[in-house]
Amino acid sequence: MPEGQPPNVAISNQHEKPDDFSLPEFRALVSVLLGHRIQWQNILVELAIPYVDFRKDETSLVLFQAMYQAGPPSEGSALRQGNHALDDAGFSHELLHRLREAAGRIKQNWESSQALFSFICVATRVLSLSSDTDVHEACLRFLLETRRIAFGWLKQVRAEAQSATEEGFRLELLGKTAEIALICIASFGIDEHHLQVLLNSPEDASTLIQCSISAQECLRPEDLETRGSLLSLMIFRWKRVCHRASPVLSQVLTSAESRTVHRKKESTQEMATHSGDASILKKEEFTQGMGGHSGNALDDAILQSWSEYHKGSQWRPRSKPMQHWLETETATIQGSSLDVNFNLLTGELLVNGLPLSRLPPEYERHPTYRRLFSNTILYVMPSNMPGMQFGLKSKVAGYTVCLGMQIQDLVISACGENGVTFQIVPARLFESLLPESLVQGCTHWISGLCRGQNPELVGSFARASGRWSRAVGTYRAPPFNADSKEAGPCGRPRNPSNAFPLSKKALLLTGFVRKR
């Protein structure tokens, strides 16, 4: 029956209350569905004076039932009786005002991500049902706010997961990363004409791609097969958004215009003017981590996920029926490049045909790895740097890190934002030559300063406890012949071990200078 259960059922059936619900919360939640004409008003009451816990799955499911229970048809209106309240622009604005207040209460706490998902779903439903352009603008502004909240949470939780050392806790954080990424994607669950305007903004397009990559990497295979859970609902919404966004993103990312941010913004403003949404599309300068890239949203998104990425050729779609795959090659380094592929429908990122992977066990067991990274689990992509097999997906203390194995030594290269590259020197080379505290208590780095044909090699000591802290001392190695077979890029040795065939006398002559 359209009216639902009788009003007194919330009181008469209190014995059915779940153990984790209080009586006031149970009565308030059940009352949301009472009366098909006033369900939106009931939602507004709970947003203004909440008795329910929006972080619970049960609350979200009740809200969905209330929002999508349309009721009988209305005379003289395209909206059915259950949604007739949204024909009133004043009511819709009040609902959005309360949504904004509710989101403001939780924006500092990512553990309330479930509540934010509910608020986003309410706003997208209002946007699709209301015919008032001012309400549309208010909805899109609110969704922009929630998108920024969720994206901030995503970066925070993803960083915590990358630095976690305990496997169980790391897996828990990865699950939360996937959930928050899906929640951020839900803010893109809008009609096609609004979505087209949104994705012509490089910032928003990059956000959607980054969230899709995070969701694809962090979701377990069993998560994708689950049915009937709230997570499965988020996944279905993600797939729907990707399907709607795919043709728009393909055109935006592969067009010549996408290579220049300024021209992209002009196109966005033109589209916004025609659709009436220009006022909500004023963005900050799109400078987050571009690092000299072209302004293409996909390049930026990949750079945020893979710190060693160097843009090469323009993105291009594959031929039908695989046109949802975009492909490119990275910039050539030392005569080699990497093939990069991205799936617009699934967020899958492949490098040389391989997905994100974990370092081999022999790397993680190496003493040098333990000294620098402790028990942290690192994820890598293939590297095209000579002598290196892997590049870390994320930066470490601001450095782009590559790793390789040469016989018994783990070779690690760290490139800072200023372009200076450091390579680790095996501690075994200093045994019996330096005090034990400087051998086992420090990590040793070498940096080549290019000066003509014979670069000067400058090394530094950093305390092992600080791992990536500033050096406590420096030393200088004897001149290294840049024309030798051992010379690598910029005249540095390919293997740092070869830069120090130091006798005890040579090391004493070069000396160790402590910073004061």
Short mmCIF file of C-alpha atoms in Angstrom, two decimals:
data_model
loop_
_atom_site.label_atom_id
_atom_site.label_comp_id
_atom_site.label_asym_id
_atom_site.label_seq_id
_atom_site.Cartn_x
_atom_site.Cartn_y
_atom_site.Cartn_z
CA MET A 1 0.00 0.00 0.00
CA PRO A 2 1.36 3.44 -0.91
CA GLU A 3 1.15 4.86 2.60
CA GLY A 4 3.39 2.12 3.97
CA GLN A 5 3.08 0.85 7.53
CA PRO A 6 0.73 2.47 10.08
CA PRO A 7 2.33 5.29 12.14
CA ASN A 8 2.21 3.36 15.41
CA VAL A 9 4.29 0.46 14.07
CA ALA A 10 7.49 2.22 15.20
CA ILE A 11 6.25 1.99 18.79
CA SER A 12 4.38 -1.32 18.71
CA ASN A 13 7.34 -3.19 17.18
CA GLN A 14 10.08 -1.84 19.43
CA HIS A 15 10.92 -5.40 20.43
CA GLU A 16 12.38 -5.88 16.93
CA LYS A 17 15.05 -3.26 17.61
CA PRO A 18 18.59 -4.45 16.77
CA ASP A 19 20.97 -4.59 19.71
CA ASP A 20 23.19 -1.79 18.37
CA PHE A 21 20.27 0.66 18.10
CA SER A 22 18.91 2.82 20.88
CA LEU A 23 15.12 3.12 21.18
CA PRO A 24 14.99 6.77 20.01
CA GLU A 25 17.23 5.96 17.05
CA PHE A 26 15.12 2.92 16.10
CA ARG A 27 11.86 4.88 16.24
CA ALA A 28 13.34 7.75 14.22
CA LEU A 29 14.71 5.45 11.54
CA VAL A 30 11.46 3.50 11.14
CA SER A 31 9.47 6.74 11.01
CA VAL A 32 11.37 7.99 7.94
CA LEU A 33 9.29 5.67 5.73
CA LEU A 34 5.89 6.53 7.22
CA GLY A 35 3.68 8.32 4.67
CA HIS A 36 4.75 8.35 1.03
CA ARG A 37 3.91 12.06 0.66
CA ILE A 38 6.16 13.17 3.52
CA GLN A 39 9.22 10.95 3.19
CA TRP A 40 11.40 13.80 1.92
CA GLN A 41 10.20 15.92 4.83
CA ASN A 42 11.16 13.08 7.17
CA ILE A 43 14.65 13.04 5.66
CA LEU A 44 14.92 16.80 6.20
CA VAL A 45 13.93 16.41 9.87
CA GLU A 46 16.68 13.83 10.46
CA LEU A 47 19.26 16.05 8.78
CA ALA A 48 18.27 19.04 10.90
CA ILE A 49 17.77 17.22 14.23
CA PRO A 50 19.45 13.84 13.78
CA TYR A 51 18.43 10.92 15.95
CA VAL A 52 19.74 8.37 13.46
CA ASP A 53 23.39 7.47 12.90
CA PHE A 54 24.18 8.18 9.25
CA ARG A 55 27.33 6.05 9.51
CA LYS A 56 25.32 2.83 9.70
CA ASP A 57 24.44 0.71 6.67
CA GLU A 58 20.84 0.39 7.87
CA THR A 59 20.41 4.17 7.80
CA SER A 60 21.71 4.39 4.24
CA LEU A 61 19.40 1.62 3.04
CA VAL A 62 16.35 3.27 4.62
CA LEU A 63 17.29 6.57 2.98
CA PHE A 64 17.60 4.89 -0.41
CA GLN A 65 14.18 3.28 -0.03
CA ALA A 66 12.63 6.63 0.91
CA MET A 67 14.32 8.48 -1.98
CA TYR A 68 13.46 5.93 -4.66
CA GLN A 69 9.95 4.97 -3.47
CA ALA A 70 8.07 7.12 -5.98
CA GLY A 71 4.45 6.48 -4.98
CA PRO A 72 1.33 6.96 -7.17
CA PRO A 73 1.35 9.44 -10.12
CA SER A 74 0.50 13.10 -9.55
CA GLU A 75 -2.05 15.06 -11.55
CA GLY A 76 -0.53 17.92 -13.49
CA SER A 77 3.08 17.08 -12.58
CA ALA A 78 5.79 14.88 -14.04
CA LEU A 79 6.86 13.98 -10.51
CA ARG A 80 5.09 11.20 -8.69
CA GLN A 81 3.48 11.82 -5.31
CA GLY A 82 6.46 10.59 -3.31
CA ASN A 83 8.74 13.19 -4.93
CA HIS A 84 6.29 16.06 -5.24
CA ALA A 85 7.99 17.96 -2.40
CA LEU A 86 11.02 18.55 -4.63
CA ASP A 87 8.88 20.67 -6.95
CA ASP A 88 9.16 23.33 -4.24
CA ALA A 89 12.46 25.15 -4.77
CA GLY A 90 12.36 26.56 -1.24
CA PHE A 91 12.12 23.07 0.24
CA SER A 92 14.97 21.81 -1.95
CA HIS A 93 17.22 24.70 -0.92
CA GLU A 94 16.48 24.03 2.76
CA LEU A 95 17.29 20.35 2.25
CA LEU A 96 20.63 21.24 0.63
CA HIS A 97 21.37 23.71 3.42
CA ARG A 98 20.91 20.95 6.00
CA LEU A 99 23.03 18.59 3.91
CA ARG A 100 25.83 21.16 3.89
CA GLU A 101 25.62 21.54 7.67
CA ALA A 102 25.67 17.76 8.16
CA ALA A 103 28.69 17.36 5.87
CA GLY A 104 30.49 20.14 7.74
CA ARG A 105 30.12 18.22 11.00
CA ILE A 106 31.98 15.18 9.67
CA LYS A 107 34.51 16.62 7.21
CA GLN A 108 37.43 16.18 9.63
CA ASN A 109 36.70 12.51 10.30
CA TRP A 110 37.17 10.00 7.49
CA GLU A 111 35.65 7.28 9.67
CA SER A 112 32.30 8.97 8.91
CA SER A 113 32.69 8.26 5.20
CA GLN A 114 29.46 6.24 5.16
CA ALA A 115 27.51 9.32 6.24
CA LEU A 116 29.08 11.38 3.45
CA PHE A 117 27.99 8.74 0.94
CA SER A 118 24.39 9.09 2.12
CA PHE A 119 24.53 12.88 1.82
CA ILE A 120 25.95 12.63 -1.71
CA CYS A 121 23.19 10.25 -2.77
CA VAL A 122 20.49 12.58 -1.41
CA ALA A 123 21.99 15.51 -3.35
CA THR A 124 22.29 13.58 -6.64
CA ARG A 125 18.65 12.46 -6.28
CA VAL A 126 17.49 16.04 -5.71
CA LEU A 127 19.53 17.16 -8.74
CA SER A 128 17.87 14.57 -10.99
CA LEU A 129 14.30 15.30 -9.81
CA SER A 130 14.22 19.08 -9.42
CA SER A 131 13.46 21.28 -12.44
CA ASP A 132 14.74 24.52 -10.88
CA THR A 133 18.09 25.76 -12.28
CA ASP A 134 19.02 27.45 -9.00
CA VAL A 135 18.53 24.13 -7.21
CA HIS A 136 20.73 22.47 -9.84
CA GLU A 137 23.48 24.99 -9.16
CA ALA A 138 23.20 24.50 -5.40
CA CYS A 139 23.35 20.71 -5.82
CA LEU A 140 26.45 20.89 -8.00
CA ARG A 141 28.14 23.21 -5.53
CA PHE A 142 27.39 20.84 -2.67
CA LEU A 143 28.68 17.87 -4.67
CA LEU A 144 31.88 19.82 -5.36
CA GLU A 145 32.32 20.36 -1.61
CA THR A 146 31.75 16.69 -0.81
CA ARG A 147 34.11 15.67 -3.61
CA ARG A 148 36.88 17.73 -2.08
CA ILE A 149 36.18 16.31 1.37
CA ALA A 150 36.26 12.72 0.10
CA PHE A 151 39.35 13.31 -2.05
CA GLY A 152 41.20 14.78 0.92
CA TRP A 153 40.28 11.70 2.95
CA LEU A 154 41.44 9.47 0.11
CA LYS A 155 44.92 11.00 0.03
CA GLN A 156 45.19 10.78 3.82
CA VAL A 157 44.12 7.13 4.13
CA ARG A 158 46.14 6.06 1.08
CA ALA A 159 49.28 7.59 2.62
CA GLU A 160 48.62 5.78 5.90
CA ALA A 161 48.15 2.49 4.05
CA GLN A 162 51.42 2.93 2.17
CA SER A 163 53.35 3.52 5.39
CA ALA A 164 51.65 0.75 7.40
CA THR A 165 53.99 -2.03 8.53
CA GLU A 166 51.46 -4.51 9.93
CA GLU A 167 49.78 -6.52 7.18
CA GLY A 168 46.34 -6.78 8.80
CA PHE A 169 46.15 -3.06 9.48
CA ARG A 170 47.41 -2.29 5.98
CA LEU A 171 44.68 -4.44 4.41
CA GLU A 172 42.08 -2.70 6.55
CA LEU A 173 43.30 0.70 5.35
CA LEU A 174 43.34 -0.47 1.74
CA GLY A 175 39.69 -1.53 2.10
CA LYS A 176 38.88 1.91 3.49
CA THR A 177 40.81 3.51 0.63
CA ALA A 178 38.64 1.67 -1.89
CA GLU A 179 35.46 2.67 -0.05
CA ILE A 180 36.38 6.37 0.09
CA ALA A 181 37.41 6.33 -3.59
CA LEU A 182 33.98 4.92 -4.48
CA ILE A 183 32.29 7.58 -2.34
CA CYS A 184 34.20 10.32 -4.14
CA ILE A 185 33.18 8.80 -7.48
CA ALA A 186 29.53 8.85 -6.33
CA SER A 187 29.68 12.67 -6.49
CA PHE A 188 30.01 12.27 -10.28
CA GLY A 189 26.74 10.28 -10.44
CA ILE A 190 24.84 13.04 -12.24
CA ASP A 191 23.03 13.37 -15.57
CA GLU A 192 25.05 13.33 -18.78
CA HIS A 193 24.77 17.03 -19.63
CA HIS A 194 26.05 18.02 -16.17
CA LEU A 195 28.77 15.36 -16.29
CA GLN A 196 30.03 16.57 -19.67
CA VAL A 197 30.58 20.06 -18.30
CA LEU A 198 32.26 18.66 -15.19
CA LEU A 199 34.74 16.45 -17.03
CA ASN A 200 35.92 19.32 -19.22
CA SER A 201 37.56 20.64 -16.06
CA PRO A 202 41.05 19.04 -15.84
CA GLU A 203 40.88 19.09 -12.03
CA ASP A 204 37.60 17.16 -11.84
CA ALA A 205 38.59 14.75 -14.61
CA SER A 206 41.86 14.02 -12.81
CA THR A 207 39.98 13.44 -9.55
CA LEU A 208 37.66 10.90 -11.19
CA ILE A 209 40.57 9.06 -12.80
CA GLN A 210 42.63 8.98 -9.58
CA CYS A 211 39.66 7.62 -7.64
CA SER A 212 39.02 4.96 -10.30
CA ILE A 213 42.67 3.87 -10.17
CA SER A 214 42.56 3.68 -6.36
CA ALA A 215 39.31 1.71 -6.36
CA GLN A 216 40.57 -0.74 -8.98
CA GLU A 217 43.85 -1.32 -7.13
CA CYS A 218 42.41 -1.65 -3.62
CA LEU A 219 39.23 -3.67 -4.21
CA ARG A 220 39.62 -7.40 -3.71
CA PRO A 221 38.30 -9.84 -6.36
CA GLU A 222 35.62 -11.06 -3.94
CA ASP A 223 34.43 -7.47 -3.44
CA LEU A 224 33.59 -7.24 -7.14
CA GLU A 225 31.48 -10.39 -6.93
CA THR A 226 29.57 -9.49 -3.75
CA ARG A 227 25.84 -8.85 -4.12
CA GLY A 228 23.35 -7.27 -1.75
CA SER A 229 25.80 -5.19 0.31
CA LEU A 230 26.23 -1.44 0.43
CA LEU A 231 29.73 -1.86 -1.04
CA SER A 232 28.23 -3.64 -4.04
CA LEU A 233 25.87 -0.68 -4.52
CA MET A 234 28.87 1.68 -4.52
CA ILE A 235 30.62 -0.53 -7.09
CA PHE A 236 27.57 -0.55 -9.39
CA ARG A 237 27.38 3.24 -9.17
CA TRP A 238 31.09 3.45 -10.01
CA LYS A 239 30.55 1.30 -13.11
CA ARG A 240 27.61 3.46 -14.18
CA VAL A 241 29.65 6.66 -13.79
CA CYS A 242 32.56 5.19 -15.78
CA HIS A 243 30.22 4.09 -18.56
CA ARG A 244 28.70 7.58 -18.78
CA ALA A 245 32.07 9.32 -18.54
CA SER A 246 34.00 7.08 -20.96
CA PRO A 247 33.08 8.79 -24.26
CA VAL A 248 33.57 12.27 -22.78
CA LEU A 249 36.92 11.42 -21.22
CA SER A 250 38.13 9.68 -24.37
CA GLN A 251 37.44 12.79 -26.43
CA VAL A 252 38.91 15.17 -23.85
CA LEU A 253 42.06 13.16 -23.12
CA THR A 254 42.99 12.32 -26.72
CA SER A 255 42.24 15.67 -28.33
CA ALA A 256 45.02 18.12 -29.12
CA GLU A 257 43.30 20.74 -26.95
CA SER A 258 43.85 18.62 -23.84
CA ARG A 259 47.56 19.33 -24.09
CA THR A 260 47.10 22.93 -22.97
CA VAL A 261 45.40 23.87 -19.71
CA HIS A 262 44.46 27.37 -20.85
CA ARG A 263 42.60 26.18 -23.93
CA LYS A 264 40.89 23.52 -21.86
CA LYS A 265 39.55 26.10 -19.41
CA GLU A 266 38.23 28.26 -22.25
CA SER A 267 36.31 25.28 -23.62
CA THR A 268 34.93 24.54 -20.14
CA GLN A 269 33.73 28.09 -19.67
CA GLU A 270 31.99 28.07 -23.07
CA MET A 271 30.11 24.86 -22.26
CA ALA A 272 29.21 26.14 -18.81
CA THR A 273 27.78 29.35 -20.29
CA HIS A 274 25.48 27.38 -22.58
CA SER A 275 24.32 25.09 -19.77
CA GLY A 276 23.87 27.80 -17.14
CA ASP A 277 26.44 26.30 -14.77
CA ALA A 278 29.32 28.75 -15.31
CA SER A 279 29.24 30.08 -11.76
CA ILE A 280 30.01 26.74 -10.19
CA LEU A 281 32.94 25.87 -12.42
CA LYS A 282 35.39 28.50 -11.20
CA LYS A 283 38.39 26.40 -10.21
CA GLU A 284 41.75 27.08 -8.68
CA GLU A 285 44.70 26.96 -11.04
CA PHE A 286 45.28 23.37 -12.07
CA THR A 287 48.81 23.04 -10.74
CA GLN A 288 48.68 20.07 -8.39
CA GLY A 289 51.77 18.04 -9.12
CA MET A 290 51.85 18.80 -12.84
CA GLY A 291 55.64 19.04 -12.80
CA GLY A 292 56.01 20.28 -16.37
CA HIS A 293 53.35 18.00 -17.84
CA SER A 294 51.02 19.10 -20.58
CA GLY A 295 47.88 19.68 -18.52
CA ASN A 296 46.23 16.43 -19.60
CA ALA A 297 44.09 15.15 -16.70
CA LEU A 298 45.12 11.53 -17.30
CA ASP A 299 48.82 12.43 -17.20
CA ASP A 300 48.31 14.26 -13.92
CA ALA A 301 46.28 11.40 -12.40
CA ILE A 302 48.93 8.83 -13.32
CA LEU A 303 51.69 11.08 -12.00
CA GLN A 304 49.91 11.25 -8.63
CA SER A 305 49.69 7.44 -8.56
CA TRP A 306 53.08 6.67 -10.12
CA SER A 307 55.81 9.15 -9.21
CA GLU A 308 58.29 7.91 -11.86
CA TYR A 309 55.91 8.58 -14.75
CA HIS A 310 57.37 10.77 -17.53
CA LYS A 311 54.93 11.78 -20.23
CA GLY A 312 55.88 10.91 -23.78
CA SER A 313 53.50 10.74 -26.74
CA GLN A 314 49.88 11.86 -26.81
CA TRP A 315 47.19 9.49 -25.58
CA ARG A 316 45.29 7.63 -28.29
CA PRO A 317 42.37 5.17 -28.18
CA ARG A 318 42.66 1.63 -29.44
CA SER A 319 40.59 0.53 -32.39
CA LYS A 320 37.04 -0.76 -31.86
CA PRO A 321 35.80 -2.66 -29.91
CA MET A 322 38.63 -1.80 -27.48
CA GLN A 323 38.23 1.97 -27.76
CA HIS A 324 37.80 2.28 -23.97
CA TRP A 325 41.53 1.50 -23.67
CA LEU A 326 43.85 4.50 -24.08
CA GLU A 327 47.55 3.96 -24.78
CA THR A 328 50.76 5.95 -24.88
CA GLU A 329 54.52 5.60 -24.36
CA THR A 330 56.60 7.29 -21.69
CA ALA A 331 59.43 9.65 -22.55
CA THR A 332 62.55 7.87 -23.77
CA ILE A 333 65.27 7.56 -21.11
CA GLN A 334 68.63 6.08 -22.10
CA GLY A 335 67.08 4.75 -25.31
CA SER A 336 64.10 2.94 -23.76
CA SER A 337 60.48 3.80 -23.01
CA LEU A 338 57.52 2.07 -21.36
CA ASP A 339 54.13 1.23 -22.84
CA VAL A 340 51.28 2.59 -20.69
CA ASN A 341 47.62 1.58 -21.04
CA PHE A 342 44.56 2.86 -19.17
CA ASN A 343 41.04 1.40 -19.16
CA LEU A 344 38.37 4.12 -18.92
CA LEU A 345 35.70 1.63 -17.80
CA THR A 346 37.59 -0.11 -14.99
CA GLY A 347 40.39 2.29 -13.98
CA GLU A 348 43.00 -0.39 -14.74
CA LEU A 349 46.52 0.99 -15.28
CA LEU A 350 49.07 -1.24 -17.02
CA VAL A 351 52.77 -0.59 -17.61
CA ASN A 352 54.36 -2.90 -20.20
CA GLY A 353 51.21 -4.99 -19.84
CA LEU A 354 51.67 -5.43 -16.08
CA PRO A 355 49.59 -4.00 -13.22
CA LEU A 356 50.81 -2.55 -9.96
CA SER A 357 52.81 -5.17 -8.06
CA ARG A 358 54.76 -5.76 -4.89
CA LEU A 359 58.54 -6.04 -4.70
CA PRO A 360 60.01 -9.57 -4.93
CA PRO A 361 60.76 -11.22 -1.55
CA GLU A 362 64.54 -11.03 -2.04
CA TYR A 363 64.28 -7.25 -2.15
CA GLU A 364 62.16 -7.01 1.01
CA ARG A 365 64.51 -9.35 2.92
CA HIS A 366 67.67 -7.42 2.02
CA PRO A 367 69.36 -5.63 4.98
CA THR A 368 69.54 -2.37 3.03
CA TYR A 369 65.78 -2.49 2.42
CA ARG A 370 65.17 -3.16 6.11
CA ARG A 371 67.40 -0.26 7.11
CA LEU A 372 65.61 2.22 4.84
CA PHE A 373 62.01 1.00 4.78
CA SER A 374 61.73 -1.21 7.88
CA ASN A 375 58.70 -3.52 7.42
CA THR A 376 56.82 -1.20 5.08
CA ILE A 377 55.27 -2.93 2.07
CA LEU A 378 56.07 -1.01 -1.12
CA TYR A 379 54.30 -1.18 -4.46
CA VAL A 380 56.21 -0.70 -7.67
CA MET A 381 56.02 -0.26 -11.43
CA PRO A 382 58.64 -1.28 -14.02
CA SER A 383 61.44 1.26 -14.41
CA ASN A 384 63.29 2.30 -17.55
CA MET A 385 66.22 3.77 -15.61
CA PRO A 386 69.43 1.92 -16.57
CA GLY A 387 70.39 -0.68 -13.97
CA MET A 388 67.06 -0.43 -12.15
CA GLN A 389 64.25 -2.97 -12.34
CA PHE A 390 61.53 -1.20 -10.35
CA GLY A 391 60.33 2.29 -9.48
CA LEU A 392 58.24 2.97 -6.37
CA LYS A 393 54.68 3.94 -7.18
CA SER A 394 54.72 6.76 -4.62
CA LYS A 395 57.38 9.21 -3.53
CA VAL A 396 59.28 8.67 -0.28
CA ALA A 397 60.00 11.85 1.69
CA GLY A 398 59.75 13.81 -1.55
CA TYR A 399 62.11 11.52 -3.51
CA THR A 400 61.34 9.42 -6.59
CA VAL A 401 62.92 6.06 -5.74
CA CYS A 402 64.10 3.27 -8.08
CA LEU A 403 65.47 -0.12 -7.06
CA GLY A 404 67.56 -2.83 -8.66
CA MET A 405 69.59 -5.86 -7.61
CA GLN A 406 73.25 -6.36 -8.59
CA ILE A 407 74.64 -9.63 -7.26
CA GLN A 408 74.59 -9.19 -3.48
CA ASP A 409 73.83 -5.45 -3.40
CA LEU A 410 70.45 -3.75 -3.43
CA VAL A 411 70.91 -0.66 -5.60
CA ILE A 412 68.66 2.27 -4.69
CA SER A 413 68.44 5.58 -6.52
CA ALA A 414 66.57 8.59 -5.09
CA CYS A 415 65.88 11.67 -7.20
CA GLY A 416 64.84 14.85 -5.40
CA GLU A 417 62.61 17.62 -6.68
CA ASN A 418 65.70 19.68 -7.55
CA GLY A 419 66.84 16.97 -9.97
CA VAL A 420 69.82 15.84 -7.88
CA THR A 421 70.07 12.04 -7.80
CA PHE A 422 71.48 10.07 -4.87
CA GLN A 423 72.49 6.42 -4.91
CA ILE A 424 73.00 4.28 -1.85
CA VAL A 425 76.47 2.93 -1.06
CA PRO A 426 76.60 -0.56 0.52
CA ALA A 427 77.60 -0.37 4.17
CA ARG A 428 79.94 -3.36 3.73
CA LEU A 429 82.40 -1.15 1.83
CA PHE A 430 83.12 0.82 5.01
CA GLU A 431 83.61 -2.13 7.37
CA SER A 432 86.95 -1.93 9.21
CA LEU A 433 87.50 1.52 7.68
CA LEU A 434 85.10 3.58 9.79
CA PRO A 435 83.78 3.35 13.34
CA GLU A 436 80.94 0.87 13.80
CA SER A 437 78.50 3.67 14.62
CA LEU A 438 79.09 5.20 11.18
CA VAL A 439 78.87 1.86 9.37
CA GLN A 440 75.82 0.24 10.96
CA GLY A 441 74.27 3.35 12.48
CA CYS A 442 74.08 5.35 9.25
CA THR A 443 72.96 5.00 5.67
CA HIS A 444 75.42 6.12 3.01
CA TRP A 445 74.53 8.02 -0.13
CA ILE A 446 76.52 9.25 -3.10
CA SER A 447 75.63 12.12 -5.41
CA GLY A 448 77.47 12.94 -8.61
CA LEU A 449 78.00 16.63 -9.36
CA CYS A 450 78.58 17.09 -13.09
CA ARG A 451 81.71 19.19 -13.66
CA GLY A 452 83.12 18.65 -17.11
CA GLN A 453 84.29 15.17 -17.97
CA ASN A 454 85.30 14.14 -14.45
CA PRO A 455 82.40 14.63 -12.06
CA GLU A 456 83.05 15.03 -8.38
CA LEU A 457 81.38 12.38 -6.23
CA VAL A 458 80.03 13.70 -2.95
CA GLY A 459 78.75 11.29 -0.34
CA SER A 460 76.72 11.83 2.80
CA PHE A 461 75.89 9.96 5.98
CA ALA A 462 72.36 9.94 7.42
CA ARG A 463 71.47 8.30 10.70
CA ALA A 464 69.70 4.98 10.16
CA SER A 465 67.07 5.91 12.73
CA GLY A 466 66.09 8.88 10.58
CA ARG A 467 66.22 6.85 7.35
CA TRP A 468 65.48 9.78 5.04
CA SER A 469 66.64 12.57 7.32
CA ARG A 470 69.30 15.16 6.51
CA ALA A 471 72.91 14.09 6.47
CA VAL A 472 75.01 14.27 9.63
CA GLY A 473 78.25 14.37 7.63
CA THR A 474 79.78 14.38 4.15
CA TYR A 475 82.83 12.92 2.45
CA ARG A 476 84.40 13.21 -0.98
CA ALA A 477 85.57 10.32 -3.10
CA PRO A 478 88.60 10.37 -5.40
CA PRO A 479 87.88 11.65 -8.93
CA PHE A 480 85.93 9.19 -11.06
CA ASN A 481 86.71 8.88 -14.76
CA ALA A 482 83.51 9.71 -16.61
CA ASP A 483 84.87 8.10 -19.78
CA SER A 484 85.27 4.68 -18.19
CA LYS A 485 83.01 1.74 -18.98
CA GLU A 486 81.55 1.97 -15.49
CA ALA A 487 80.23 5.48 -16.09
CA GLY A 488 76.49 5.88 -16.14
CA PRO A 489 74.22 8.86 -16.72
CA CYS A 490 75.83 12.24 -15.97
CA GLY A 491 79.17 10.53 -15.44
CA ARG A 492 78.13 8.78 -12.23
CA PRO A 493 79.09 5.14 -11.77
CA ARG A 494 76.46 2.61 -12.79
CA ASN A 495 77.13 0.70 -9.58
CA PRO A 496 78.03 2.83 -6.54
CA SER A 497 80.18 -0.02 -5.26
CA ASN A 498 82.61 0.63 -8.11
CA ALA A 499 83.01 4.25 -7.07
CA PHE A 500 84.61 3.11 -3.82
CA PRO A 501 87.37 0.57 -4.49
CA LEU A 502 88.87 2.48 -1.58
CA SER A 503 91.88 1.33 0.31
CA LYS A 504 92.10 2.35 3.92
CA LYS A 505 94.71 4.96 3.02
CA ALA A 506 92.56 6.51 0.28
CA LEU A 507 89.57 6.81 2.59
CA LEU A 508 91.65 8.41 5.31
CA LEU A 509 93.03 10.90 2.82
CA THR A 510 89.59 11.92 1.58
CA GLY A 511 88.50 12.19 5.18
CA PHE A 512 85.16 12.50 6.88
CA VAL A 513 83.86 15.98 7.58
CA ARG A 514 81.17 16.30 10.23
CA LYS A 515 78.61 19.06 9.76
CA ARG A 516 78.70 21.53 12.58
#
